[in-house]
């Protein structure tokens, strides 16, 4: 569950989102997202996203995505393709989104800046792979230790000039098992808009 705030010059908007992952089939999983903005000043009134990831070969992960956004004056449908690669603890990802019907230049600049059109690159490092919550069979015992975990995160976007800015994200994951641990993740992305 997410609570989002966007500020563009004198405008401010809020949105709420549910975002989840589920298994699809062997080495495949699906990301589903639903977002709603009560005022729809900067964010779309409703936004839906689905992305299917498929693991292939040794650490490759292509994906296909679909986004639908309903603004007060227009609707936008976007299709995307992405490629990821796991190299040890590193994850490299490239994605491209395309809106084949609408010309986003007709949208106000404050809304156009929120649309994920174009190309994106990402580089992440994981110190330890997380297991989903479940059961753990303890060695030399018939007892089962039920595991649980929680995750919290935040993100901020700030433009220092009209074209250049940064996107800062951070998260904390706490897993409770017979060997508990906490994972922290942070990333800094350089943004350029035109």
Backbone as JSON Lines, residues from 0, in Angstrom:
{"i":0,"aa":"X","n":[0.84,-1.18,0.0],"ca":[0.0,0.0,0.0],"c":[0.89,1.24,0.0]}
{"i":1,"aa":"X","n":[0.57,2.22,-0.83],"ca":[1.38,3.42,-0.94],"c":[0.52,4.67,-0.81]}
{"i":2,"aa":"X","n":[1.12,5.71,-0.25],"ca":[0.53,7.04,-0.24],"c":[1.52,7.95,-0.96]}
{"i":3,"aa":"X","n":[1.06,8.63,-2.03],"ca":[1.94,9.42,-2.88],"c":[1.6,10.9,-2.8]}
{"i":4,"aa":"X","n":[2.62,11.73,-2.88],"ca":[2.45,13.18,-2.91],"c":[3.31,13.72,-4.04]}
{"i":5,"aa":"X","n":[2.73,14.56,-4.89],"ca":[3.48,15.21,-5.98],"c":[3.32,16.72,-5.85]}
{"i":6,"aa":"X","n":[4.44,17.42,-6.04],"ca":[4.41,18.89,-6.01],"c":[5.08,19.39,-7.28]}
{"i":7,"aa":"X","n":[4.4,20.24,-8.0],"ca":[4.95,20.88,-9.2],"c":[4.64,22.37,-9.1]}
{"i":8,"aa":"X","n":[5.69,23.13,-8.78],"ca":[5.54,24.58,-8.62],"c":[4.48,24.86,-7.56]}
{"i":9,"aa":"X","n":[3.35,25.48,-7.87],"ca":[2.34,25.79,-6.85],"c":[1.28,24.71,-6.71]}
{"i":10,"aa":"X","n":[1.37,23.63,-7.48],"ca":[0.37,22.57,-7.45],"c":[0.82,21.41,-6.56]}
{"i":11,"aa":"X","n":[-0.14,20.83,-5.84],"ca":[0.11,19.65,-5.0],"c":[-1.0,18.66,-5.23]}
{"i":12,"aa":"X","n":[-0.65,17.37,-5.27],"ca":[-1.65,16.32,-5.47],"c":[-1.29,15.11,-4.62]}
{"i":13,"aa":"X","n":[-2.31,14.31,-4.28],"ca":[-2.14,13.1,-3.5],"c":[-2.75,11.93,-4.25]}
{"i":14,"aa":"X","n":[-2.2,10.75,-4.04],"ca":[-2.74,9.53,-4.63],"c":[-2.48,8.37,-3.68]}
{"i":15,"aa":"X","n":[-3.28,7.32,-3.83],"ca":[-3.14,6.11,-3.03],"c":[-3.05,4.93,-3.99]}
{"i":16,"aa":"X","n":[-2.23,3.94,-3.64],"ca":[-2.01,2.82,-4.56],"c":[-1.88,1.51,-3.8]}
{"i":17,"aa":"X","n":[-2.32,0.45,-4.46],"ca":[-2.07,-0.92,-4.02],"c":[-1.17,-1.57,-5.06]}
{"i":18,"aa":"X","n":[-0.09,-2.2,-4.62],"ca":[0.89,-2.77,-5.52],"c":[1.24,-4.15,-4.99]}
{"i":19,"aa":"X","n":[1.17,-5.17,-5.85],"ca":[1.47,-6.52,-5.38],"c":[2.08,-7.4,-6.45]}
{"i":20,"aa":"X","n":[2.69,-8.47,-6.02],"ca":[3.32,-9.45,-6.91],"c":[2.7,-10.82,-6.65]}
{"i":21,"aa":"X","n":[2.57,-11.61,-7.71],"ca":[2.07,-12.97,-7.58],"c":[2.76,-13.87,-8.59]}
{"i":22,"aa":"X","n":[2.92,-15.14,-8.22],"ca":[3.53,-16.11,-9.14],"c":[2.59,-16.36,-10.31]}
{"i":23,"aa":"X","n":[3.15,-16.56,-11.5],"ca":[2.36,-16.87,-12.69],"c":[2.56,-18.34,-13.08]}
{"i":24,"aa":"X","n":[3.76,-18.73,-13.48],"ca":[4.12,-20.11,-13.79],"c":[5.62,-20.23,-13.53]}
{"i":25,"aa":"X","n":[6.22,-21.29,-14.0],"ca":[7.63,-21.54,-13.7],"c":[8.51,-20.35,-14.11]}
{"i":26,"aa":"X","n":[9.23,-19.79,-13.15],"ca":[10.16,-18.68,-13.34],"c":[9.47,-17.41,-13.85]}
{"i":27,"aa":"X","n":[8.16,-17.28,-13.64],"ca":[7.43,-16.09,-14.08],"c":[6.63,-15.53,-12.91]}
{"i":28,"aa":"X","n":[6.54,-14.21,-12.87],"ca":[5.7,-13.56,-11.85],"c":[5.08,-12.3,-12.45]}
{"i":29,"aa":"X","n":[4.01,-11.85,-11.81],"ca":[3.21,-10.74,-12.31],"c":[3.16,-9.64,-11.27]}
{"i":30,"aa":"X","n":[3.37,-8.39,-11.71],"ca":[3.22,-7.22,-10.84],"c":[1.93,-6.5,-11.24]}
{"i":31,"aa":"X","n":[1.02,-6.31,-10.28],"ca":[-0.24,-5.61,-10.52],"c":[-0.28,-4.38,-9.63]}
{"i":32,"aa":"X","n":[-0.75,-3.26,-10.21],"ca":[-0.8,-2.0,-9.46],"c":[-2.08,-1.25,-9.8]}
{"i":33,"aa":"X","n":[-2.72,-0.7,-8.77],"ca":[-3.94,0.1,-8.94],"c":[-3.76,1.38,-8.14]}
{"i":34,"aa":"X","n":[-3.98,2.55,-8.78],"ca":[-3.75,3.83,-8.12],"c":[-4.96,4.73,-8.32]}
{"i":35,"aa":"X","n":[-5.28,5.52,-7.28],"ca":[-6.43,6.44,-7.33],"c":[-6.04,7.78,-6.73]}
{"i":36,"aa":"X","n":[-6.44,8.87,-7.4],"ca":[-6.21,10.21,-6.89],"c":[-7.55,10.92,-6.73]}
{"i":37,"aa":"X","n":[-7.94,11.3,-5.51],"ca":[-9.24,11.94,-5.31],"c":[-9.38,13.28,-6.03]}
{"i":38,"aa":"X","n":[-8.3,14.09,-6.09],"ca":[-8.37,15.41,-6.71],"c":[-7.92,15.41,-8.16]}
{"i":39,"aa":"X","n":[-7.02,14.5,-8.52],"ca":[-6.53,14.35,-9.9],"c":[-6.02,15.68,-10.47]}
{"i":40,"aa":"X","n":[-5.24,16.4,-9.69],"ca":[-4.65,17.64,-10.16],"c":[-3.4,17.37,-11.0]}
{"i":41,"aa":"X","n":[-2.5,16.52,-10.47],"ca":[-1.28,16.14,-11.18],"c":[-1.29,14.66,-11.56]}
{"i":42,"aa":"X","n":[-1.75,13.83,-10.64],"ca":[-1.85,12.4,-10.92],"c":[-3.11,12.11,-11.74]}
{"i":43,"aa":"X","n":[-3.14,10.99,-12.44],"ca":[-4.39,10.6,-13.1],"c":[-5.44,10.22,-12.06]}
{"i":44,"aa":"X","n":[-6.71,10.35,-12.41],"ca":[-7.78,9.95,-11.48],"c":[-7.63,8.47,-11.12]}
{"i":45,"aa":"X","n":[-7.48,7.61,-12.14],"ca":[-7.2,6.19,-11.93],"c":[-6.01,5.8,-12.79]}
{"i":46,"aa":"X","n":[-5.2,4.88,-12.26],"ca":[-4.07,4.35,-13.03],"c":[-3.95,2.87,-12.7]}
{"i":47,"aa":"X","n":[-3.81,2.06,-13.74],"ca":[-3.67,0.61,-13.58],"c":[-2.41,0.17,-14.32]}
{"i":48,"aa":"X","n":[-1.72,-0.81,-13.73],"ca":[-0.49,-1.31,-14.35],"c":[-0.4,-2.82,-14.15]}
{"i":49,"aa":"X","n":[0.05,-3.51,-15.2],"ca":[0.35,-4.94,-15.12],"c":[1.66,-5.18,-15.83]}
{"i":50,"aa":"X","n":[2.56,-5.91,-15.2],"ca":[3.84,-6.25,-15.83],"c":[4.15,-7.71,-15.55]}
{"i":51,"aa":"X","n":[4.46,-8.45,-16.61],"ca":[4.77,-9.86,-16.53],"c":[6.27,-10.05,-16.72]}
{"i":52,"aa":"X","n":[6.93,-10.68,-15.75],"ca":[8.36,-10.97,-15.79],"c":[8.56,-12.47,-16.02]}
{"i":53,"aa":"X","n":[9.51,-12.82,-16.88],"ca":[9.8,-14.23,-17.17],"c":[11.3,-14.46,-17.11]}
{"i":54,"aa":"X","n":[11.72,-15.35,-16.22],"ca":[13.13,-15.7,-16.14],"c":[13.5,-16.67,-17.25]}
{"i":55,"aa":"X","n":[14.62,-16.4,-17.92],"ca":[15.09,-17.31,-18.97],"c":[16.61,-17.42,-18.86]}
{"i":56,"aa":"X","n":[17.14,-18.57,-19.32],"ca":[18.58,-18.74,-19.34],"c":[19.21,-18.58,-17.98]}
{"i":57,"aa":"X","n":[20.4,-17.99,-17.98],"ca":[21.13,-17.8,-16.73],"c":[21.02,-16.36,-16.26]}
{"i":58,"aa":"X","n":[19.96,-16.07,-15.52],"ca":[19.81,-14.75,-14.9],"c":[19.16,-13.68,-15.75]}
{"i":59,"aa":"X","n":[18.66,-14.02,-16.94],"ca":[17.97,-13.03,-17.78],"c":[16.51,-12.94,-17.38]}
{"i":60,"aa":"X","n":[15.93,-11.73,-17.47],"ca":[14.54,-11.53,-17.08],"c":[13.86,-10.49,-17.97]}
{"i":61,"aa":"X","n":[13.31,-10.9,-19.12],"ca":[12.54,-9.96,-19.94],"c":[11.16,-9.73,-19.33]}
{"i":62,"aa":"X","n":[10.51,-8.64,-19.7],"ca":[9.17,-8.34,-19.19],"c":[8.36,-7.58,-20.23]}
{"i":63,"aa":"X","n":[7.05,-7.71,-20.12],"ca":[6.08,-6.94,-20.91],"c":[5.16,-6.22,-19.95]}
{"i":64,"aa":"X","n":[4.8,-4.97,-20.26],"ca":[3.94,-4.21,-19.35],"c":[2.84,-3.47,-20.11]}
{"i":65,"aa":"X","n":[1.78,-3.18,-19.36],"ca":[0.66,-2.38,-19.88],"c":[0.25,-1.4,-18.79]}
{"i":66,"aa":"X","n":[0.11,-0.13,-19.15],"ca":[-0.35,0.92,-18.23],"c":[-1.58,1.61,-18.82]}
{"i":67,"aa":"X","n":[-2.55,1.89,-17.97],"ca":[-3.72,2.68,-18.37],"c":[-3.89,3.79,-17.35]}
{"i":68,"aa":"X","n":[-3.96,5.04,-17.83],"ca":[-4.14,6.19,-16.95],"c":[-5.32,7.03,-17.44]}
{"i":69,"aa":"X","n":[-6.24,7.31,-16.52],"ca":[-7.42,8.12,-16.85],"c":[-7.27,9.48,-16.18]}
{"i":70,"aa":"X","n":[-6.87,10.49,-16.97],"ca":[-6.84,11.87,-16.49],"c":[-8.23,12.46,-16.65]}
{"i":71,"aa":"X","n":[-8.44,13.64,-16.09],"ca":[-9.76,14.27,-16.18],"c":[-10.12,14.63,-17.61]}
{"i":72,"aa":"X","n":[-9.12,14.91,-18.46],"ca":[-9.43,15.34,-19.83],"c":[-9.02,14.33,-20.9]}
{"i":73,"aa":"X","n":[-8.25,13.31,-20.55],"ca":[-7.79,12.36,-21.56],"c":[-7.44,11.03,-20.91]}
{"i":74,"aa":"X","n":[-7.3,10.0,-21.73],"ca":[-6.87,8.69,-21.27],"c":[-5.61,8.3,-22.03]}
{"i":75,"aa":"X","n":[-4.7,7.63,-21.34],"ca":[-3.44,7.23,-21.93],"c":[-3.24,5.73,-21.71]}
{"i":76,"aa":"X","n":[-2.93,5.01,-22.79],"ca":[-2.58,3.59,-22.72],"c":[-1.14,3.45,-23.19]}
{"i":77,"aa":"X","n":[-0.32,2.73,-22.42],"ca":[1.08,2.57,-22.78],"c":[1.46,1.09,-22.72]}
{"i":78,"aa":"X","n":[2.35,0.72,-23.61],"ca":[2.87,-0.64,-23.67],"c":[4.37,-0.57,-23.49]}
{"i":79,"aa":"X","n":[4.93,-1.53,-22.76],"ca":[6.35,-1.47,-22.48],"c":[7.03,-2.81,-22.6]}
{"i":80,"aa":"X","n":[8.34,-2.76,-22.81],"ca":[9.17,-3.95,-22.85],"c":[10.4,-3.66,-22.01]}
{"i":81,"aa":"X","n":[10.86,-4.67,-21.27],"ca":[12.03,-4.48,-20.42],"c":[12.92,-5.7,-20.45]}
{"i":82,"aa":"X","n":[14.19,-5.5,-20.1],"ca":[15.15,-6.58,-20.02],"c":[15.96,-6.4,-18.75]}
{"i":83,"aa":"X","n":[16.04,-7.47,-17.95],"ca":[16.84,-7.45,-16.73],"c":[17.87,-8.55,-16.76]}
{"i":84,"aa":"X","n":[18.94,-8.37,-15.98],"ca":[20.01,-9.37,-15.92],"c":[20.58,-9.39,-14.5]}
{"i":85,"aa":"X","n":[20.58,-10.58,-13.88],"ca":[21.19,-10.77,-12.58],"c":[22.64,-11.19,-12.78]}
{"i":86,"aa":"X","n":[23.56,-10.46,-12.17],"ca":[24.99,-10.78,-12.21],"c":[25.47,-10.78,-10.76]}
{"i":87,"aa":"X","n":[25.54,-11.98,-10.17],"ca":[25.87,-12.06,-8.75],"c":[24.8,-11.37,-7.93]}
{"i":88,"aa":"X","n":[25.2,-10.42,-7.09],"ca":[24.25,-9.64,-6.28],"c":[23.74,-8.4,-7.0]}
{"i":89,"aa":"X","n":[24.14,-8.19,-8.25],"ca":[23.74,-7.01,-9.01],"c":[22.56,-7.33,-9.92]}
{"i":90,"aa":"X","n":[21.67,-6.35,-10.09],"ca":[20.55,-6.48,-11.01],"c":[20.58,-5.28,-11.94]}
{"i":91,"aa":"X","n":[20.75,-5.52,-13.24],"ca":[20.77,-4.45,-14.25],"c":[19.46,-4.53,-15.03]}
{"i":92,"aa":"X","n":[18.81,-3.39,-15.26],"ca":[17.52,-3.41,-15.94],"c":[17.4,-2.23,-16.89]}
{"i":93,"aa":"X","n":[16.84,-2.49,-18.06],"ca":[16.53,-1.46,-19.04],"c":[15.08,-1.64,-19.44]}
{"i":94,"aa":"X","n":[14.33,-0.54,-19.56],"ca":[12.91,-0.63,-19.94],"c":[12.58,0.51,-20.9]}
{"i":95,"aa":"X","n":[11.63,0.24,-21.79],"ca":[11.15,1.24,-22.74],"c":[9.63,1.2,-22.77]}
{"i":96,"aa":"X","n":[9.0,2.37,-22.64],"ca":[7.54,2.47,-22.68],"c":[7.13,3.29,-23.9]}
{"i":97,"aa":"X","n":[6.0,2.91,-24.5],"ca":[5.53,3.56,-25.72],"c":[4.03,3.77,-25.64]}
{"i":98,"aa":"X","n":[3.59,4.98,-25.97],"ca":[2.17,5.28,-26.11],"c":[1.9,5.42,-27.6]}
{"i":99,"aa":"X","n":[1.35,4.39,-28.26],"ca":[1.24,4.42,-29.71],"c":[0.13,5.31,-30.26]}
{"i":100,"aa":"X","n":[-0.77,5.82,-29.39],"ca":[-1.93,6.55,-29.88],"c":[-1.86,8.04,-29.57]}
{"i":101,"aa":"X","n":[-1.54,8.39,-28.31],"ca":[-1.62,9.78,-27.88],"c":[-0.28,10.49,-28.01]}
{"i":102,"aa":"X","n":[-0.34,11.75,-28.31],"ca":[0.83,12.61,-28.3],"c":[0.85,13.31,-26.95]}
{"i":103,"aa":"X","n":[1.76,12.91,-26.05],"ca":[1.76,13.46,-24.7],"c":[2.16,14.93,-24.67]}
{"i":104,"aa":"X","n":[2.65,15.47,-25.78],"ca":[2.99,16.89,-25.8],"c":[1.74,17.76,-25.66]}
{"i":105,"aa":"X","n":[0.54,17.17,-25.89],"ca":[-0.69,17.92,-25.71],"c":[-1.08,18.04,-24.25]}
{"i":106,"aa":"X","n":[-0.44,17.24,-23.36],"ca":[-0.72,17.33,-21.93],"c":[0.04,18.5,-21.34]}
{"i":107,"aa":"X","n":[-0.47,19.08,-20.24],"ca":[0.29,20.13,-19.56],"c":[1.64,19.59,-19.09]}
{"i":108,"aa":"X","n":[2.69,20.41,-19.09],"ca":[4.03,19.93,-18.7],"c":[4.05,19.29,-17.33]}
{"i":109,"aa":"X","n":[3.24,19.8,-16.37],"ca":[3.27,19.23,-15.02],"c":[2.76,17.8,-15.03]}
{"i":110,"aa":"X","n":[1.82,17.46,-15.91],"ca":[1.33,16.08,-15.99],"c":[2.25,15.23,-16.86]}
{"i":111,"aa":"X","n":[2.8,15.82,-17.91],"ca":[3.68,15.08,-18.8],"c":[4.9,14.57,-18.04]}
{"i":112,"aa":"X","n":[5.38,15.33,-17.05],"ca":[6.55,14.92,-16.28],"c":[6.29,13.68,-15.46]}
{"i":113,"aa":"X","n":[5.02,13.38,-15.13],"ca":[4.7,12.21,-14.33],"c":[4.51,10.96,-15.15]}
{"i":114,"aa":"X","n":[4.42,11.08,-16.48],"ca":[4.2,9.9,-17.32],"c":[5.51,9.16,-17.54]}
{"i":115,"aa":"X","n":[5.51,7.84,-17.32],"ca":[6.76,7.08,-17.48],"c":[7.05,6.7,-18.92]}
{"i":116,"aa":"X","n":[7.08,7.7,-19.82],"ca":[7.39,7.44,-21.22],"c":[8.9,7.47,-21.43]}
{"i":117,"aa":"X","n":[9.34,6.73,-22.43],"ca":[10.75,6.79,-22.77],"c":[11.52,5.61,-22.23]}
{"i":118,"aa":"X","n":[12.81,5.8,-22.05],"ca":[13.7,4.73,-21.64],"c":[14.15,4.94,-20.2]}
{"i":119,"aa":"X","n":[14.34,3.82,-19.49],"ca":[14.82,3.89,-18.12],"c":[15.89,2.83,-17.91]}
{"i":120,"aa":"X","n":[16.88,3.17,-17.12],"ca":[17.9,2.21,-16.72],"c":[17.96,2.13,-15.22]}
{"i":121,"aa":"X","n":[18.32,0.96,-14.7],"ca":[18.39,0.79,-13.25],"c":[19.51,-0.19,-12.92]}
{"i":122,"aa":"X","n":[20.22,0.09,-11.84],"ca":[21.26,-0.78,-11.34],"c":[21.03,-0.93,-9.84]}
{"i":123,"aa":"X","n":[20.83,-2.17,-9.38],"ca":[20.57,-2.41,-7.96],"c":[21.53,-3.47,-7.44]}
{"i":124,"aa":"X","n":[21.81,-3.38,-6.15],"ca":[22.64,-4.4,-5.5],"c":[21.89,-4.92,-4.29]}
{"i":125,"aa":"X","n":[21.78,-6.23,-4.19],"ca":[21.13,-6.88,-3.05],"c":[22.18,-7.59,-2.23]}
{"i":126,"aa":"X","n":[22.18,-7.34,-0.94],"ca":[23.15,-7.99,-0.06],"c":[22.75,-9.43,0.24]}
{"i":127,"aa":"X","n":[21.44,-9.7,0.24],"ca":[20.96,-11.03,0.54],"c":[19.6,-11.2,-0.08]}
{"i":128,"aa":"X","n":[19.33,-12.36,-0.69],"ca":[18.03,-12.6,-1.32],"c":[16.99,-12.88,-0.25]}
{"i":129,"aa":"X","n":[15.83,-12.23,-0.39],"ca":[14.73,-12.44,0.55],"c":[13.91,-13.64,0.14]}
{"i":130,"aa":"X","n":[13.45,-14.41,1.13],"ca":[12.49,-15.48,0.89],"c":[11.11,-14.95,1.19]}
{"i":131,"aa":"X","n":[10.08,-15.37,0.46],"ca":[8.74,-14.95,0.8],"c":[8.31,-15.56,2.12]}
{"i":132,"aa":"X","n":[7.37,-14.92,2.85],"ca":[6.91,-15.49,4.11],"c":[6.4,-16.91,3.89]}
{"i":133,"aa":"X","n":[6.73,-17.78,4.81],"ca":[6.29,-19.16,4.69],"c":[6.7,-19.96,5.89]}
{"i":134,"aa":"X","n":[6.9,-21.24,5.71],"ca":[7.26,-22.11,6.8],"c":[8.67,-22.62,6.6]}
{"i":135,"aa":"X","n":[9.35,-22.88,7.71],"ca":[10.73,-23.34,7.67],"c":[10.82,-24.6,8.52]}
{"i":136,"aa":"X","n":[11.31,-25.68,7.96],"ca":[11.5,-26.91,8.71],"c":[12.84,-26.84,9.42]}
{"i":137,"aa":"X","n":[12.82,-26.87,10.74],"ca":[14.05,-26.74,11.5],"c":[14.85,-28.04,11.42]}
{"i":138,"aa":"X","n":[16.19,-27.97,11.34],"ca":[17.02,-29.19,11.24],"c":[16.84,-30.09,12.45]}
{"i":139,"aa":"X","n":[16.84,-31.4,12.22],"ca":[16.74,-32.42,13.26],"c":[15.53,-32.23,14.15]}
{"i":140,"aa":"X","n":[14.43,-31.75,13.57],"ca":[13.23,-31.5,14.37],"c":[12.01,-31.56,13.47]}
{"i":141,"aa":"X","n":[10.86,-31.86,14.06],"ca":[9.62,-31.85,13.3],"c":[8.88,-30.53,13.5]}
{"i":142,"aa":"X","n":[9.45,-29.64,14.29],"ca":[8.8,-28.36,14.53],"c":[8.9,-27.48,13.29]}
{"i":143,"aa":"X","n":[7.9,-26.66,13.08],"ca":[7.9,-25.72,11.95],"c":[7.89,-24.3,12.51]}
{"i":144,"aa":"X","n":[8.83,-23.51,12.06],"ca":[8.92,-22.12,12.47],"c":[8.29,-21.26,11.38]}
{"i":145,"aa":"X","n":[7.18,-20.6,11.67],"ca":[6.51,-19.77,10.69],"c":[7.25,-18.44,10.58]}
{"i":146,"aa":"X","n":[7.62,-18.07,9.36],"ca":[8.35,-16.82,9.15],"c":[7.38,-15.71,8.76]}
{"i":147,"aa":"X","n":[7.79,-14.49,9.0],"ca":[7.02,-13.32,8.58],"c":[7.98,-12.21,8.22]}
{"i":148,"aa":"X","n":[7.52,-11.25,7.44],"ca":[8.38,-10.14,7.07],"c":[7.53,-8.91,6.8]}
{"i":149,"aa":"X","n":[8.16,-7.76,6.89],"ca":[7.5,-6.5,6.53],"c":[8.5,-5.63,5.78]}
{"i":150,"aa":"X","n":[7.95,-4.73,4.96],"ca":[8.78,-3.82,4.17],"c":[8.16,-2.43,4.21]}
{"i":151,"aa":"X","n":[8.98,-1.42,4.35],"ca":[8.53,-0.03,4.29],"c":[9.48,0.73,3.37]}
{"i":152,"aa":"X","n":[8.94,1.67,2.62],"ca":[9.79,2.42,1.69],"c":[9.29,3.84,1.47]}
{"i":153,"aa":"X","n":[10.15,4.64,0.9],"ca":[9.79,6.03,0.57],"c":[10.56,6.44,-0.67]}
{"i":154,"aa":"X","n":[10.0,7.4,-1.42],"ca":[10.7,7.92,-2.59],"c":[10.43,9.41,-2.73]}
{"i":155,"aa":"X","n":[11.4,10.12,-3.29],"ca":[11.29,11.56,-3.45],"c":[11.89,11.95,-4.8]}
{"i":156,"aa":"X","n":[11.22,12.87,-5.48],"ca":[11.7,13.39,-6.76],"c":[11.87,14.9,-6.62]}
{"i":157,"aa":"X","n":[13.03,15.41,-7.04],"ca":[13.31,16.84,-6.92],"c":[14.06,17.32,-8.15]}
{"i":158,"aa":"X","n":[13.53,18.36,-8.82],"ca":[14.21,18.98,-9.96],"c":[14.9,20.24,-9.48]}
{"i":159,"aa":"X","n":[16.22,20.33,-9.74],"ca":[17.0,21.48,-9.32],"c":[17.02,22.57,-10.39]}
{"i":160,"aa":"X","n":[16.87,22.16,-11.64],"ca":[16.72,23.1,-12.74],"c":[15.49,22.64,-13.53]}
{"i":161,"aa":"X","n":[15.18,23.32,-14.61],"ca":[14.03,22.93,-15.41],"c":[14.22,21.56,-16.07]}
{"i":162,"aa":"X","n":[15.46,21.17,-16.31],"ca":[15.72,19.91,-16.99],"c":[16.32,18.8,-16.13]}
{"i":163,"aa":"X","n":[17.07,19.16,-15.07],"ca":[17.81,18.16,-14.31],"c":[17.26,18.01,-12.89]}
{"i":164,"aa":"X","n":[17.21,16.76,-12.44],"ca":[16.75,16.48,-11.1],"c":[17.23,15.12,-10.63]}
{"i":165,"aa":"X","n":[16.76,14.71,-9.47],"ca":[17.11,13.41,-8.91],"c":[15.86,12.71,-8.42]}
{"i":166,"aa":"X","n":[15.95,11.39,-8.32],"ca":[14.88,10.56,-7.75],"c":[15.54,9.67,-6.72]}
{"i":167,"aa":"X","n":[15.2,9.85,-5.46],"ca":[15.8,9.14,-4.35],"c":[14.78,8.16,-3.78]}
{"i":168,"aa":"X","n":[15.14,6.88,-3.65],"ca":[14.26,5.88,-3.06],"c":[15.01,5.14,-1.98]}
{"i":169,"aa":"X","n":[14.26,4.66,-1.0],"ca":[14.84,3.88,0.08],"c":[13.82,2.93,0.65]}
{"i":170,"aa":"X","n":[14.27,1.79,1.16],"ca":[13.36,0.83,1.77],"c":[14.08,0.04,2.84]}
{"i":171,"aa":"X","n":[13.3,-0.5,3.76],"ca":[13.8,-1.36,4.83],"c":[12.93,-2.59,4.86]}
{"i":172,"aa":"X","n":[13.54,-3.78,4.88],"ca":[12.82,-5.05,4.98],"c":[13.33,-5.78,6.21]}
{"i":173,"aa":"X","n":[12.4,-6.28,7.02],"ca":[12.73,-7.0,8.25],"c":[12.11,-8.39,8.15]}
{"i":174,"aa":"X","n":[12.94,-9.43,8.18],"ca":[12.43,-10.79,8.08],"c":[12.65,-11.52,9.4]}
{"i":175,"aa":"X","n":[11.56,-12.1,9.94],"ca":[11.59,-12.81,11.22],"c":[11.62,-14.31,10.96]}
{"i":176,"aa":"X","n":[12.78,-14.91,11.14],"ca":[12.93,-16.36,10.98],"c":[13.8,-16.84,12.14]}
{"i":177,"aa":"X","n":[14.22,-18.09,12.06],"ca":[15.15,-18.59,13.08],"c":[16.5,-17.88,12.97]}
{"i":178,"aa":"X","n":[16.75,-17.23,11.82],"ca":[17.96,-16.44,11.62],"c":[17.53,-15.07,11.07]}
{"i":179,"aa":"X","n":[16.96,-14.18,11.92],"ca":[16.39,-12.93,11.41],"c":[17.44,-11.98,10.86]}
{"i":180,"aa":"X","n":[17.02,-11.13,9.92],"ca":[17.92,-10.12,9.39],"c":[17.1,-8.95,8.86]}
{"i":181,"aa":"X","n":[17.78,-7.81,8.71],"ca":[17.18,-6.59,8.17],"c":[17.94,-6.22,6.91]}
{"i":182,"aa":"X","n":[17.21,-5.93,5.84],"ca":[17.84,-5.51,4.58],"c":[17.46,-4.06,4.31]}
{"i":183,"aa":"X","n":[18.44,-3.25,3.96],"ca":[18.21,-1.85,3.62],"c":[18.6,-1.64,2.16]}
{"i":184,"aa":"X","n":[17.79,-0.84,1.45],"ca":[18.03,-0.61,0.03],"c":[17.85,0.88,-0.25]}
{"i":185,"aa":"X","n":[18.78,1.47,-0.99],"ca":[18.67,2.88,-1.37],"c":[19.17,3.04,-2.8]}
{"i":186,"aa":"X","n":[18.52,3.95,-3.54],"ca":[18.99,4.22,-4.89],"c":[18.82,5.7,-5.2]}
{"i":187,"aa":"X","n":[19.7,6.2,-6.02],"ca":[19.68,7.59,-6.46],"c":[19.71,7.58,-7.98]}
{"i":188,"aa":"X","n":[18.7,8.19,-8.6],"ca":[18.58,8.23,-10.06],"c":[18.68,9.66,-10.55]}
{"i":189,"aa":"X","n":[19.48,9.9,-11.57],"ca":[19.59,11.21,-12.19],"c":[18.5,11.34,-13.26]}
{"i":190,"aa":"X","n":[17.71,12.4,-13.2],"ca":[16.59,12.61,-14.11],"c":[16.89,13.76,-15.08]}
{"i":191,"aa":"X","n":[16.41,13.59,-16.3],"ca":[16.51,14.67,-17.3],"c":[15.18,14.73,-18.05]}
{"i":192,"aa":"X","n":[14.57,15.9,-18.12],"ca":[13.32,16.07,-18.86],"c":[13.48,17.16,-19.9]}
{"i":193,"aa":"X","n":[12.71,17.03,-20.97],"ca":[12.78,18.01,-22.05],"c":[11.4,18.34,-22.54]}
